[in-house]
XYZ file of C-alpha atoms in Angstrom:
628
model
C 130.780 16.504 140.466
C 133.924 16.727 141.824
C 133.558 13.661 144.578
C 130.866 11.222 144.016
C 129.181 10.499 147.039
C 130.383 7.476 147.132
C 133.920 8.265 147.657
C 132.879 10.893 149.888
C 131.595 8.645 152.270
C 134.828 6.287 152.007
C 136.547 9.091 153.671
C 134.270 9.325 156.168
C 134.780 6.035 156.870
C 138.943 6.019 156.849
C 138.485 9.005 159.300
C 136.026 7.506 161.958
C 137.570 4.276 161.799
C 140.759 5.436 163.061
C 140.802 5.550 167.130
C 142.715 8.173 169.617
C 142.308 10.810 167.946
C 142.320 13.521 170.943
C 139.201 16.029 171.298
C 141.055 18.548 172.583
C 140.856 20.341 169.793
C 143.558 23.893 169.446
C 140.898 25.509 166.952
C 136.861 24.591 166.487
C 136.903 21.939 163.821
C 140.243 20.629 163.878
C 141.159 17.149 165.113
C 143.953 16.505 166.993
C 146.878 13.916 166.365
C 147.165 12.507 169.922
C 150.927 12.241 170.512
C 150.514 10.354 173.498
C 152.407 6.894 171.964
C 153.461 6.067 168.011
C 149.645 4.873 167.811
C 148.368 6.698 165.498
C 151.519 5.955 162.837
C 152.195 2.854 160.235
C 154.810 1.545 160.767
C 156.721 3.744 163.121
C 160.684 3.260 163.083
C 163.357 3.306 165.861
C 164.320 6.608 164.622
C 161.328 8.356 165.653
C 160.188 8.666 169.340
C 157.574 10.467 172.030
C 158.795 12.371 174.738
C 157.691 15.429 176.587
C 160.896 18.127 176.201
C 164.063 18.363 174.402
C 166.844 19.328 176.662
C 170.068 20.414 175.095
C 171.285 23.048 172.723
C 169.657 22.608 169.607
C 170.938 26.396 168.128
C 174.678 24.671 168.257
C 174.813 21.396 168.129
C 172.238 18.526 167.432
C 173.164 16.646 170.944
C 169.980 16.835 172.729
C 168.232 14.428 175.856
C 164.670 13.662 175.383
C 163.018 14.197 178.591
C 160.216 11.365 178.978
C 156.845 12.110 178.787
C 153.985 13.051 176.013
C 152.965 15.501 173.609
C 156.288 15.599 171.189
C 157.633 13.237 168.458
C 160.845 13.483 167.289
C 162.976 12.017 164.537
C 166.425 11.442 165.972
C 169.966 11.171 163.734
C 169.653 7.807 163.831
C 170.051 5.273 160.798
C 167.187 3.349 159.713
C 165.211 1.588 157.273
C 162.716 3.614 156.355
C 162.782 7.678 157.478
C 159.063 7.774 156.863
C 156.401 8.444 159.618
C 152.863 7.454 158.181
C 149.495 8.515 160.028
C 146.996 6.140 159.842
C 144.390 8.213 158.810
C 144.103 9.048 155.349
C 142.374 12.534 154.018
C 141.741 14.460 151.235
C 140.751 18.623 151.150
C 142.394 19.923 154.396
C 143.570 22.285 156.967
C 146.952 21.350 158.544
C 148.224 23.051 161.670
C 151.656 21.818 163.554
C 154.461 23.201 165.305
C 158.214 21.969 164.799
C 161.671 22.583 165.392
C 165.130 21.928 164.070
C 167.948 21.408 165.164
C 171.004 23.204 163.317
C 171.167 22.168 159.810
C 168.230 20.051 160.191
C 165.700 19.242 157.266
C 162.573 17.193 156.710
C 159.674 16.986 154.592
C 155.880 17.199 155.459
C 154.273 14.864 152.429
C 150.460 16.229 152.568
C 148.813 12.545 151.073
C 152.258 11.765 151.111
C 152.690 12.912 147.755
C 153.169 16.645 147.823
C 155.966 18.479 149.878
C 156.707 21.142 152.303
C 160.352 21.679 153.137
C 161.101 21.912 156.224
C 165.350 23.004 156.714
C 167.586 25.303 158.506
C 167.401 28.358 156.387
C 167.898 30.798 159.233
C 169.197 34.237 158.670
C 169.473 32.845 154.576
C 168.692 36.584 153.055
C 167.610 35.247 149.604
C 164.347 33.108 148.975
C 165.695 29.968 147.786
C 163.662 26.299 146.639
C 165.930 24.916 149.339
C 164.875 27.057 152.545
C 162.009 26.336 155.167
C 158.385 26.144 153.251
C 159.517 25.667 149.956
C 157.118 23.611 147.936
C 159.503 20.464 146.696
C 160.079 19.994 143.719
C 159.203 16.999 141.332
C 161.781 14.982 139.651
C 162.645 13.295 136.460
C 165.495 11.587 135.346
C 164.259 11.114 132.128
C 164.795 15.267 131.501
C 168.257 16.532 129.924
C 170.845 18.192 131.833
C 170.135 20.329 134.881
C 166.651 20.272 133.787
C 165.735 17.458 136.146
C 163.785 18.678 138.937
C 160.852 21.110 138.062
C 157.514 22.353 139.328
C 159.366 23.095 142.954
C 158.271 26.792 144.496
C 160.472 28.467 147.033
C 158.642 30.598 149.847
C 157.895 34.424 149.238
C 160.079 35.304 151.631
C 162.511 33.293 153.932
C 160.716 33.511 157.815
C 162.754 30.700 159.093
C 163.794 31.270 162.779
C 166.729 30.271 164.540
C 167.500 26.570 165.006
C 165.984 24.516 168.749
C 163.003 27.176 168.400
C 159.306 26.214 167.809
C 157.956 27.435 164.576
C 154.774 27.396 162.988
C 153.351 25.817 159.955
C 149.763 26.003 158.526
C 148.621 24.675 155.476
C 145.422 24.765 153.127
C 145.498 21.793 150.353
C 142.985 20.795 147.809
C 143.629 16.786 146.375
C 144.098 16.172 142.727
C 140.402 16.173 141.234
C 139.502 12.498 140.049
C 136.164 12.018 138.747
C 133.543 9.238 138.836
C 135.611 7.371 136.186
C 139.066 7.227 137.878
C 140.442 9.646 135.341
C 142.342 13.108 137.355
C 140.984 16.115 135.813
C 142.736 18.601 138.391
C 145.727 18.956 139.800
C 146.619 19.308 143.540
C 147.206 22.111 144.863
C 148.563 24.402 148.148
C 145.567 26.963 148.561
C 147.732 28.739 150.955
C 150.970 28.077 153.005
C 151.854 30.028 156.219
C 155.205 29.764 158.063
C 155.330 31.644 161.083
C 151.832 33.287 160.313
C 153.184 34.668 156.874
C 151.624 34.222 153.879
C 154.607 32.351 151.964
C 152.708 30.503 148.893
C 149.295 31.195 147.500
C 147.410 28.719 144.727
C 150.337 26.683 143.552
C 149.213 24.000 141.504
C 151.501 20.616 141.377
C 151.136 18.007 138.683
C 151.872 15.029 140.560
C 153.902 13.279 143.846
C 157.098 15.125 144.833
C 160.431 14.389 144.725
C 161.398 11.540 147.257
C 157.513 11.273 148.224
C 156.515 7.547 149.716
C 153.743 7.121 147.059
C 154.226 7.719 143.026
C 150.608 7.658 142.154
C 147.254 10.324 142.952
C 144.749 9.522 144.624
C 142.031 11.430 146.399
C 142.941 10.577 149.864
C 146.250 9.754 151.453
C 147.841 10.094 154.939
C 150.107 12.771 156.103
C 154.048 11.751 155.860
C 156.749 12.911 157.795
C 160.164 12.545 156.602
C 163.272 13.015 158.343
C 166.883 14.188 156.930
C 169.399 14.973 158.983
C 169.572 16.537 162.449
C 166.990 16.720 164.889
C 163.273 17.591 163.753
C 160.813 17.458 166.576
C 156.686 18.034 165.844
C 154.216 19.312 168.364
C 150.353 19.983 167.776
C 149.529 18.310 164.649
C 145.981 19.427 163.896
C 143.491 19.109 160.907
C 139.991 20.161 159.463
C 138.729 18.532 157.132
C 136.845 20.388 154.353
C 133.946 19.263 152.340
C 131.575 21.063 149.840
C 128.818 23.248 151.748
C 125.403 22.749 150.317
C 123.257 26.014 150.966
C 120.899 27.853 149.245
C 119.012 31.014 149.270
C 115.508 31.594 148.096
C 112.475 33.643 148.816
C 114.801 36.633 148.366
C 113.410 40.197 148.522
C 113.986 43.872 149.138
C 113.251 47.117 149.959
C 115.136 50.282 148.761
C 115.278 53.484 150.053
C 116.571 56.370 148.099
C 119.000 59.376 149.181
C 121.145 60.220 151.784
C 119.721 58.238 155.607
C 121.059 60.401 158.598
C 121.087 58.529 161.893
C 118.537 59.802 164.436
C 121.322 59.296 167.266
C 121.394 61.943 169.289
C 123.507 64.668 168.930
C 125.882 63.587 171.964
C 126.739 60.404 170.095
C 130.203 59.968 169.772
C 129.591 58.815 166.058
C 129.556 60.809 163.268
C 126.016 60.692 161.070
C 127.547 58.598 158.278
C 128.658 55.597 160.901
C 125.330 55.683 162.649
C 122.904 52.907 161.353
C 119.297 54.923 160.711
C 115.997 53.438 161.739
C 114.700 52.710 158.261
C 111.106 52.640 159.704
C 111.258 56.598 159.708
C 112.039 56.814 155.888
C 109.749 55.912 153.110
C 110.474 52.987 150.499
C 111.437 53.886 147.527
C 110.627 50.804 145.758
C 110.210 47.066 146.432
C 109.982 43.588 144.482
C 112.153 40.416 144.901
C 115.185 39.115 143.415
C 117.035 36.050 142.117
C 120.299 36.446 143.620
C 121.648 38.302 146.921
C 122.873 41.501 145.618
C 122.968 45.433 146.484
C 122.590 46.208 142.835
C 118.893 46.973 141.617
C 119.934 48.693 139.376
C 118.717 51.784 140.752
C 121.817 53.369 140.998
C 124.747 53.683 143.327
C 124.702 57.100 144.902
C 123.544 57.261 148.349
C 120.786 54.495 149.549
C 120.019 51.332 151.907
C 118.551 48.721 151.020
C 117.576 45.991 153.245
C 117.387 42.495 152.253
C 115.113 39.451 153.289
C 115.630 35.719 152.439
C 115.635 31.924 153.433
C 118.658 30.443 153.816
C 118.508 26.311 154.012
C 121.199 24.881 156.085
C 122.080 21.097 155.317
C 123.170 19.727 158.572
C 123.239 21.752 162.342
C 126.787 22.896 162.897
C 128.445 26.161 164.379
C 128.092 28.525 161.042
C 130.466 31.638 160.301
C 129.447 34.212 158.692
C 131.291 36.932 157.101
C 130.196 40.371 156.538
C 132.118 42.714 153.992
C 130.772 46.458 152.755
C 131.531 50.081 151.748
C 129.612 51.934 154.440
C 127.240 50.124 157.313
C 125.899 46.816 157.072
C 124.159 44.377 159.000
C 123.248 40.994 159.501
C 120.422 39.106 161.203
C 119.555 35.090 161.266
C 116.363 34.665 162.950
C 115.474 38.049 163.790
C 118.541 38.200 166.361
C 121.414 40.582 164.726
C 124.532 38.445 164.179
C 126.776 41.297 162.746
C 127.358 44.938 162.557
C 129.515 46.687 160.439
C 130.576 50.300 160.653
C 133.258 51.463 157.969
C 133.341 54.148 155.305
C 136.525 52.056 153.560
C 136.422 49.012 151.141
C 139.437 47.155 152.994
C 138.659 43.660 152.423
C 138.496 43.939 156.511
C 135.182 41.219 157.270
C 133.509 41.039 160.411
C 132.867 37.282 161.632
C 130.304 35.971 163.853
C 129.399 32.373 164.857
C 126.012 30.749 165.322
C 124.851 27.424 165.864
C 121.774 26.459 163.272
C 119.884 23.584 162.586
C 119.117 21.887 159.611
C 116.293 23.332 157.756
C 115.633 27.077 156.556
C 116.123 29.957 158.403
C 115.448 33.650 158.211
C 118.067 35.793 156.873
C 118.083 39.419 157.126
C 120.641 41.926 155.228
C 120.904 45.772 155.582
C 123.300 47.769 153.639
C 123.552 51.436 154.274
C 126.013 53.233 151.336
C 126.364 56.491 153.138
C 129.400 57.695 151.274
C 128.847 58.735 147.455
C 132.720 59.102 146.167
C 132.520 54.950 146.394
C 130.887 52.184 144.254
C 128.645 49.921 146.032
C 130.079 46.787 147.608
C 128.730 43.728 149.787
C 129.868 40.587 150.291
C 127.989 38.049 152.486
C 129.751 34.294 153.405
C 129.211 31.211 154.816
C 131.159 27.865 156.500
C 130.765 25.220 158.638
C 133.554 23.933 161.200
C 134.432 21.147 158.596
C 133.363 23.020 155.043
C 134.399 25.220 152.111
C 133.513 28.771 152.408
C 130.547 29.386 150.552
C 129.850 33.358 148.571
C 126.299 34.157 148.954
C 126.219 36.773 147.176
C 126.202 37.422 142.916
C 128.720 38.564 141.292
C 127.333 42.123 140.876
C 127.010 42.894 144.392
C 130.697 43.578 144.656
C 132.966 45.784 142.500
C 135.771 44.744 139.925
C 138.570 45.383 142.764
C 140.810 48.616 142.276
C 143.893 47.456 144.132
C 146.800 49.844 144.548
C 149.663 47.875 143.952
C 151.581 48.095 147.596
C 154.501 50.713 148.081
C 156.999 48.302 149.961
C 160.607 49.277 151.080
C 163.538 46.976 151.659
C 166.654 48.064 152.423
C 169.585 47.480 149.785
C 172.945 48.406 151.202
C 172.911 50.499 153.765
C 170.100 49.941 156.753
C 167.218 52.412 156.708
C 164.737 53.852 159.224
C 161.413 55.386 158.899
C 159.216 57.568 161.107
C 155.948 56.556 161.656
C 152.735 55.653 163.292
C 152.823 51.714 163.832
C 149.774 49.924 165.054
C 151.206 47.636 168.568
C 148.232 45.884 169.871
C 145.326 48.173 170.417
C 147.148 50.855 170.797
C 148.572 53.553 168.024
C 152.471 54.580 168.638
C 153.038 58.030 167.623
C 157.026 57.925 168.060
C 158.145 54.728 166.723
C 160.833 54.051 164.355
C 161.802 51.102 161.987
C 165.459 50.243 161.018
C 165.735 47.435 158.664
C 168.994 46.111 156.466
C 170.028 43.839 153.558
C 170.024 40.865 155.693
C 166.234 41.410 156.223
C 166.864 41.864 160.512
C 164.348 44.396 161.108
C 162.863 46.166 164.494
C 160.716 48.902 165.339
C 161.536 51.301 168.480
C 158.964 53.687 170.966
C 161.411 56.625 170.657
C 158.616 57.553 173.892
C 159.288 54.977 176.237
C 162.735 53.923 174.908
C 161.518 50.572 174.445
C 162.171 48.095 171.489
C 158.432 46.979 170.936
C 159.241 44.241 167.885
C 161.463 42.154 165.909
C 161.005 40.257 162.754
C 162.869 38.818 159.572
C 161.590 38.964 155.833
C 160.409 42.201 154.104
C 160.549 45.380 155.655
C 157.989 47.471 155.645
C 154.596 48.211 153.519
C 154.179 51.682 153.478
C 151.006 52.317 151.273
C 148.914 53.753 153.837
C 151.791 56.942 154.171
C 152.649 57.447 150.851
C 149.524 56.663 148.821
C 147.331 59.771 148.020
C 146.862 61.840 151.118
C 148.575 58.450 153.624
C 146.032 60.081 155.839
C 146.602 56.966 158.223
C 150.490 57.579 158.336
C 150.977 53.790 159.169
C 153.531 51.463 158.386
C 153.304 47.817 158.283
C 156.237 45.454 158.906
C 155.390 42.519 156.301
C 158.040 39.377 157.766
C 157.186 36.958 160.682
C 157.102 39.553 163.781
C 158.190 38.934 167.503
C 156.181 41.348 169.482
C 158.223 42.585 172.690
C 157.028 45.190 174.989
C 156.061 49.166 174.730
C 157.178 49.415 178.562
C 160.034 51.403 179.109
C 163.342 49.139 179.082
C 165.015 51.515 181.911
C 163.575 52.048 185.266
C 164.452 53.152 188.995
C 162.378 50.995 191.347
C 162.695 51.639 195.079
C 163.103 47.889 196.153
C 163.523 44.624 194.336
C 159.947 43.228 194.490
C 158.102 46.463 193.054
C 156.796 46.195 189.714
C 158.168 47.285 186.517
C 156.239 50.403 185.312
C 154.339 50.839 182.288
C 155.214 53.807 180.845
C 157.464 57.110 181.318
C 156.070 59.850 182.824
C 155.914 62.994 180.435
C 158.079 65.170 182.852
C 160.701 62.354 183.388
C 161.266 61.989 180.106
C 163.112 64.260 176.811
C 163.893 62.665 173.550
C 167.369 63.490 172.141
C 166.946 62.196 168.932
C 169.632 59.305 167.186
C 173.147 59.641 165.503
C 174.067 57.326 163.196
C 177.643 55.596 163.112
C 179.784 54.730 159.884
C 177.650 51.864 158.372
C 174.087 54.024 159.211
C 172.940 51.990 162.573
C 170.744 54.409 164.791
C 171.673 55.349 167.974
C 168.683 56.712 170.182
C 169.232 59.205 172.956
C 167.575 60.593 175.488
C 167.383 62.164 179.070
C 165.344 60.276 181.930
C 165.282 62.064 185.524
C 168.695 63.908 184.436
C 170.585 60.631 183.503
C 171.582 60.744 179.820
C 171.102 57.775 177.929
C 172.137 56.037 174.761
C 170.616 53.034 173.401
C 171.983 51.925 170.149
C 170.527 48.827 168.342
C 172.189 47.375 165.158
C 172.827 43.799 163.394
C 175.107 41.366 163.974
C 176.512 38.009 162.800
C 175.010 38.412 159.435
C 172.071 39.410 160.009
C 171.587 36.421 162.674
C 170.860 38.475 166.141
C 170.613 42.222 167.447
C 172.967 43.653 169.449
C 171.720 46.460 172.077
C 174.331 48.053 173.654
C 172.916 50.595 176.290
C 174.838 53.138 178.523
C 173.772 55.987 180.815
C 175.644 58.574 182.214
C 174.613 60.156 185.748
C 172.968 57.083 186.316
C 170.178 57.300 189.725
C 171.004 55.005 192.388
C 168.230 51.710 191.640
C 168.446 52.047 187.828
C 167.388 48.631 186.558
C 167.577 47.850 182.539
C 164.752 44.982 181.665
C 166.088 43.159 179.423
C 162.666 41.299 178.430
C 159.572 40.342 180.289
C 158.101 36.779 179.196
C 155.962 33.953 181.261
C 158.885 31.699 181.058
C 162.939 32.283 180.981
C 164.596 29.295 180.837
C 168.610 29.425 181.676
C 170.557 27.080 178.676
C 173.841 27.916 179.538
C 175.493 30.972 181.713
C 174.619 33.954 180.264
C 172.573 32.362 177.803
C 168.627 32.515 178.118
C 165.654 30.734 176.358
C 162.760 32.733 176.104
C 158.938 32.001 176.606
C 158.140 28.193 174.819
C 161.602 28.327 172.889
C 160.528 31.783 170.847
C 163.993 33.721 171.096
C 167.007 33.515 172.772
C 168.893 36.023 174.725
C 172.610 36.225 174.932
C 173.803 38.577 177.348
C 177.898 38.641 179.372
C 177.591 37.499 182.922
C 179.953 40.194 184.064
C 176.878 42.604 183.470
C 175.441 40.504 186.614
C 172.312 39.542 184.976
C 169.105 38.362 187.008
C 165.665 36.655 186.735
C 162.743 37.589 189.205
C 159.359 36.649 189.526
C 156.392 38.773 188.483
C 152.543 37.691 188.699
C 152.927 37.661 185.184
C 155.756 35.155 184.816
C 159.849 36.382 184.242
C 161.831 39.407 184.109
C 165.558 39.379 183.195
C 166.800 42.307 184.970
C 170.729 44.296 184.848
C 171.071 46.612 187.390
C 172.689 49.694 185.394
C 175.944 51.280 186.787
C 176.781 54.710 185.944
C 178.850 54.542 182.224
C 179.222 50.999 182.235
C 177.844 49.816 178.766
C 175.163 46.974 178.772
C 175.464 44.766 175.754
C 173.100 41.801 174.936
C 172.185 39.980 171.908
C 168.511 39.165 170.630
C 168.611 36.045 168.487
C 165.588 34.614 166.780
């Protein structure tokens, strides 16, 4: 075993032992660090302290006023002994969530067991993926090694998703402990299951060997607390979270099936707005083909994979009551049902790796478990995937091996721009809906957006990697959708220019068809778009292109036989916060806006929060910067 129970238990222990831990939990299952007073920490030092907001201009300068209050520590540039903050509670296999911030040319380290490191540093607008930048993995270190050969076994980040210094950033991590048997004696390495910074995917199953570089404690162990360390600059943390994850003990038994042959059509009625083939049948109209039982969960009989359905009935014995997810992945329709009551549906004819999650509360003991699998497409090999976890567990496969297929991956058709910026036409998925008119423009310096050329609106920033576009240029790209693949800020699909009758009405939604005719873009010199178009007879151009090195976006909009009332929003957020004149905070610290005061720029109130507002004179250019 990988944990005797023994030791299992121990952690237990060190975890309920510890008091103040909060309830108010950001995601079911995690605990919350209460950041109410240095309680919770060993040892804390003068350097680090709790207040409620930082107040100052973090993206210049590292002069900031800590506004008193709750619910954020921070490490200030002050000297002392010992730049370590230790929790008191010690873990082992865990989920970590927590928010943080730097200030410019900032850096810290997040010491999971306080052994194994996270970078955290100013790496904004740093084009190249370097050990060095934000969510790099640090590296171990020797002195006993020749030459430059010193540190090893560090990892930098897939891609560099830092965002601009004094704004809050996200970090979530998955890490397994070292494996130590009954004995004492490690027989696994450590390892980061899966780093996210900024919700992207930046390492994946990196193994490390032992304690870090710089890391507070030289040996392994299988539990340890969570270290911060500060550098230089200001580093502030916010919503430090964990689950903890232990081993799920379930089993299946009693397993059987029935199997019915050929193609099933639906008996929906014909004004269904499903097609047959996404319509589950009522398999008490068809005959069975065959029945017996089996020793694992799997759609393979071995009665071939043409067209069938084959529905599924077992026990499933849960260990202890909890809130249970289950996860539901096929090639065609499938179905689940725990105690008679139908959990999950599933209606797809593609093999995306998309699952469908449900939650249900069960109690220890067995329960019924029913599985229908409809393969209603016969180009396709026969898949289905069935999982379990608990709030504080692994995720447990319930199904053999056999039941899904040896996977045919198409290696992803990505584009990043080299020298000159580039755009693409496509369709791009923006919340529910599906934008028929949007364009991407990404450059070398990995500054990317996407535009509505419909509503004239710039819908979404983000930094990294451009754009995946498998889904158009793979076989028939039927879809004809692109996929921006860095760490996106999603703006707004309203239209960014509007004539509104007085100064309380509300900013539209969308551009009439009538009042609207696309012009196209022309590029200048070094390839940036400009868009153009005609609204109610006023010409407009809206050109968007990089700036400082790849740092912000500079808009710079200007319309000609401008209407009287012509308003440009500039953005639309819950909060806009003023830092200096002409210089805006947006939303909880998320992006700034930078915009010259002699373009007489405005905040009003909405029901929804903030609007910074220009009111547009006729050939007067509008510029404004978009810095994240």
């Amino acid at each position: 075993m990988r944990k005797v129970k023994a030791i299992v238990s121990l952690i237990l222990l060190i975890v309920m032992c510890v008091p103040l831990i909060q309830a108010q939990n950001p995601k079911p299952g995690f605990v919350t660090i209460s950041l109410n007073d240095l309680g919770l920490f060993r040892r804390a030092e003068k350097g680090w302290k709790i207040g409620s907001a930082l107040n100052g201009d973090l993206y210049s300068s590292s002069v900031i006023n800590l506004a008193k209050g709750t619910g954020i520590l921070v490490s200030l540039p002050q000297e002392s002994e010992n730049p370590n903050l230790q929790t008191m509670v010690e873990t082992g296999d865990l989920e970590l969530d927590l928010d943080f911030m730097l200030s410019k040319g900032a850096d810290a380290r997040v010491y999971l067991q306080g052994r194994y490191g996270i970078q955290l540093s100013d790496s904004w607008a740093v084009p190249a993926s370097r050990l060095a930048n934000c969510g790099g993995i640090t590296e171990r270190w020797d002195e006993g090694r020749p030459g430059m050969n010193k540190g090893y076994e560090g990892m930098a980040p897939l891609m560099n998703v830092c965002r601009a210094p004094g704004l809050w950033q996200h970090l979530s991590i998955v890490f397994r402990s070292p494996h130590i048997n009954a004995s004492g004696q490690k027989v696994g390495n450590a390892s980061f299951e899966e780093v996210y910074l900024n919700g992207v995917l930046i390492h994946s199953r990196v193994q490390v060997s032992g304690p870090a570089r710089n890391a507070p404690f030289t040996d392994e162990k299988l539990v340890g607390p969570l270290v911060l360390q500060k550098g230089q600059g200001v580093v502030a943390f916010r919503n430090i979270s964990y689950r903890l994850i232990h081993p799920l003990e379930v089993r299946l038994d009693k397993i059987k099936y029935r199997y019915y042959k050929g193609a099933l059509k639906s008996q929906s009625s014909s004004t269904s707005n499903q097609s047959s083939n996404q319509s589950f049948p009522d398999l008490s109209k068809f005959t069975i083909a065959s029945q017996d039982t089996l020793s694992q969960l799997t759609w393979n009989t071995g009665k071939g994979d043409e067209l069938f359905a084959i529905d599924i009935e077992a026990e499933i014995h849960i260990p202890t009551q909890d809130n249970y997810t289950f996860s539901l992945l096929t090639y065609g329709l499938g179905r689940v049902y725990i105690d008679d009551k139908m959990l999950i549906e599933r209606i797809t004819n593609r093999w995306n790796h998309s699952y469908r999650k449900e939650q249900v509360n069960l109690s220890p003991g067995a329960h019924k478990l029913r599985l229908v699998y409809v393969k209603n497409v016969a180009e396709v090999k026969g898949a289905l995937a069935l999982s379990i976890q608990g709030l504080n567990t692994d995720k447990k496969d319930l199904q053999d091996k056999s039941s899904t297929p040896i996977a045919e991956f198409t290696d992803p058709v990505v584009i990043n721009p080299q020298s000159k910026p580039y755009l693409l036409r496509s369709f791009l998925n923006y919340g529910s809906m599906k934008l028929t008119h949007a364009i991407s423009v990404g450059d070398a310096t990995h500054t990317n957006y996407s535009y509505d050329m419909k509503q004239g609106a710039l819908i979404q920033v983000w930094r990294g990697e451009f754009l995946d576009v498998t889904d158009m240029w793979v076989q028939r790209g039927e879809p004809q959708l692109a996929m921006p693949l860095g760490s996106l800020v999603s703006l707004s699909d309203a239209p960014s220019l509007a004539v509104l009758p007085d100064a309380g009405a509300p900013w539209p939604d969308s551009i009439a068809y009538d009042d609207m005719q696309i012009k196209g873009y022309t590029l200048d010199s070094l390839r940036y778009p400009a868009f153009n178009y005609l609204l109610r007879g006023a010409s407009v151009t809206d050109k968007i292109s990089t700036a400082e090195l790849g740092k912000s976006l500079l808009r710079e909009v200007k319309v000609t036989n401008a209407p009287a009332k012509l308003f440009l929003r500039v953005t639309a957020a819950k909060k806009i916060s003023i830092v200096s004149e002409g210089f805006y905070r947006i939303d909880d610290k998320s992006y700034y806006i930078r915009i010259d005061k002699r373009a007489k720029p405005f905040i009003r109130q909405t029901s929804k929060g903030n609007e910074l507002m220009v009111p547009v004179v006729n050939d007067a250019p509008i510029s404004y910067y978009f810095t994240w």
